[in-house]
Amino acid sequence: MVLPAYVGALGDKQKRKTALITGASSGIGLELARLMAPDFDLIITARNQSELEKIARELEGEHGKHVHVIPADLAQPHAPGEIFGEIERRGLWVDVLINNAGFGAYGAFAESNLERDLEMIQVNISALTSLTRLVLPGMLERRRGRIMNVASTAGFQPGPLMAVYYATKAYVIMFSEAIANELKGTGVTVTCLCPGATATQFAARANMEQSRLFKLGAMRSADVAQAGYKGMMAGKTLVIPGLLNKTLAFSVRFSPRKLVTAISRSLQESK
């Protein structure tokens, strides 16, 4: 459910380019908001309204741009439509869409919580797809726009012990590359950001802080955001921050699938 919020109210007309960022209350989404605030008005959304309003006041105070707060739970199927409806009600449009919201869960699929898995698919796939589809007609009409979908290096291989999460991120990569091709020459670009292990709240929420993957080291969320933003503004289709992440992502293309899957499982395990 989208809740009313009054931070960043703008009159009838949008004055500057505006970016919509989902999952903006922490991690990569928050760093992207901080990075973009000097140059864009922002629409930030996440579940935590009080945290969003705090961020909005901080960014408006530092940069003098409008920061619009639209709290929503993207695990609810109606949320993308309500967010877009609220954007239109405020007389705004979206010049840049950053689909950053997402989460994972650790454990064998047969023992997983089905409701949580379906919510993961809703947030990681359905909400991302819906918001992209909702903003595209306006971007195409204006002949300009940028979309960045946050996937993961997880999307390049199967992920035993995180089967649903890895599969959702594979969808994001394939979907982003496909529509990037469809939109060539329209003035609208699509970028897929594929970070590896990143120091955010993700690992704690997914219960995988002790996995070998995160013990190998995690990139700072600010560095991931910077790489994604730079790639998006340059119109790149695929951005993989970090040399190790690039190497791992592309090496799976030339390795036997059974070996890739076995290595992926080993990285998920804690010992």
Tab-separated table of C-alpha atoms in Angstrom, residues 106-201:
chain	number	residue	atom	x	y	z
A	106	TYR	CA	19.374	-18.541	1.884
A	107	GLY	CA	18.584	-22.254	2.197
A	108	ALA	CA	17.531	-25.372	0.303
A	109	PHE	CA	14.501	-24.748	-1.884
A	110	ALA	CA	12.573	-27.777	-0.541
A	111	GLU	CA	12.779	-26.256	2.941
A	112	SER	CA	12.130	-22.662	1.939
A	113	ASN	CA	9.212	-20.466	2.917
A	114	LEU	CA	6.978	-20.452	-0.155
A	115	GLU	CA	5.327	-17.134	0.705
A	116	ARG	CA	8.733	-15.478	1.032
A	117	ASP	CA	9.897	-16.995	-2.269
A	118	LEU	CA	6.824	-15.662	-4.073
A	119	GLU	CA	7.355	-12.224	-2.524
A	120	MET	CA	10.940	-12.359	-3.792
A	121	ILE	CA	9.694	-13.047	-7.308
A	122	GLN	CA	7.194	-10.207	-6.946
A	123	VAL	CA	9.830	-7.676	-5.842
A	124	ASN	CA	12.786	-8.829	-7.941
A	125	ILE	CA	10.874	-9.568	-11.155
A	126	SER	CA	7.244	-8.473	-11.280
A	127	ALA	CA	7.596	-5.022	-9.702
A	128	LEU	CA	10.684	-4.264	-11.786
A	129	THR	CA	8.883	-5.324	-14.966
A	130	SER	CA	5.745	-3.349	-14.086
A	131	LEU	CA	7.555	-0.107	-13.301
A	132	THR	CA	9.623	-0.392	-16.467
A	133	ARG	CA	6.507	-0.899	-18.563
A	134	LEU	CA	4.678	1.973	-16.857
A	135	VAL	CA	7.397	4.600	-17.402
A	136	LEU	CA	8.419	3.584	-20.930
A	137	PRO	CA	5.595	5.198	-22.928
A	138	GLY	CA	6.376	8.635	-21.487
A	139	MET	CA	10.082	8.216	-22.115
A	140	LEU	CA	9.437	7.147	-25.699
A	141	GLU	CA	7.092	10.077	-26.266
A	142	ARG	CA	9.749	12.503	-24.981
A	143	ARG	CA	12.443	10.558	-26.885
A	144	ARG	CA	14.708	10.455	-23.876
A	145	GLY	CA	15.115	8.407	-20.746
A	146	ARG	CA	17.378	6.090	-18.832
A	147	ILE	CA	16.530	2.859	-17.035
A	148	MET	CA	18.865	0.975	-14.729
A	149	ASN	CA	17.879	-2.442	-13.432
A	150	VAL	CA	19.978	-3.787	-10.569
A	151	ALA	CA	20.677	-7.484	-11.051
A	152	SER	CA	23.715	-9.364	-9.690
A	153	THR	CA	26.595	-11.528	-10.811
A	154	ALA	CA	24.348	-14.254	-9.339
A	155	GLY	CA	22.355	-14.015	-12.551
A	156	PHE	CA	25.120	-15.556	-14.647
A	157	GLN	CA	24.903	-19.043	-13.097
A	158	PRO	CA	22.595	-21.363	-11.123
A	159	GLY	CA	22.660	-20.815	-7.361
A	160	PRO	CA	22.123	-23.866	-5.172
A	161	LEU	CA	20.991	-22.779	-1.671
A	162	MET	CA	19.685	-19.533	-3.181
A	163	ALA	CA	17.891	-21.031	-6.176
A	164	VAL	CA	15.017	-18.553	-6.468
A	165	TYR	CA	17.178	-15.464	-5.930
A	166	TYR	CA	19.725	-16.471	-8.581
A	167	ALA	CA	16.908	-17.248	-11.019
A	168	THR	CA	15.294	-13.836	-10.461
A	169	LYS	CA	18.553	-12.081	-11.224
A	170	ALA	CA	19.031	-14.126	-14.399
A	171	TYR	CA	15.642	-12.799	-15.500
A	172	VAL	CA	16.684	-9.203	-14.814
A	173	ILE	CA	19.824	-9.567	-16.939
A	174	MET	CA	18.042	-11.219	-19.893
A	175	PHE	CA	15.085	-8.811	-19.723
A	176	SER	CA	17.350	-5.754	-19.576
A	177	GLU	CA	19.544	-6.843	-22.490
A	178	ALA	CA	16.483	-7.669	-24.600
A	179	ILE	CA	14.688	-4.353	-24.125
A	180	ALA	CA	17.967	-2.437	-24.501
A	181	ASN	CA	18.133	-3.925	-27.980
A	182	GLU	CA	14.471	-3.120	-28.698
A	183	LEU	CA	14.941	0.508	-27.655
A	184	LYS	CA	17.996	1.285	-29.793
A	185	GLY	CA	17.567	4.571	-31.619
A	186	THR	CA	14.658	5.751	-29.455
A	187	GLY	CA	16.638	7.989	-27.096
A	188	VAL	CA	15.928	5.586	-24.210
A	189	THR	CA	18.750	3.452	-22.821
A	190	VAL	CA	18.649	0.431	-20.517
A	191	THR	CA	21.526	-0.499	-18.222
A	192	CYS	CA	21.805	-3.633	-16.110
A	193	LEU	CA	24.025	-3.269	-13.041
A	194	CYS	CA	25.447	-6.602	-11.864
A	195	PRO	CA	27.326	-6.233	-8.571
A	196	GLY	CA	28.923	-9.123	-6.742
A	197	ALA	CA	29.033	-9.328	-2.952
A	198	THR	CA	28.347	-5.829	-1.630
A	199	ALA	CA	28.474	-4.459	1.909
A	200	THR	CA	24.762	-3.724	2.449
A	201	GLN	CA	21.943	-5.140	4.583
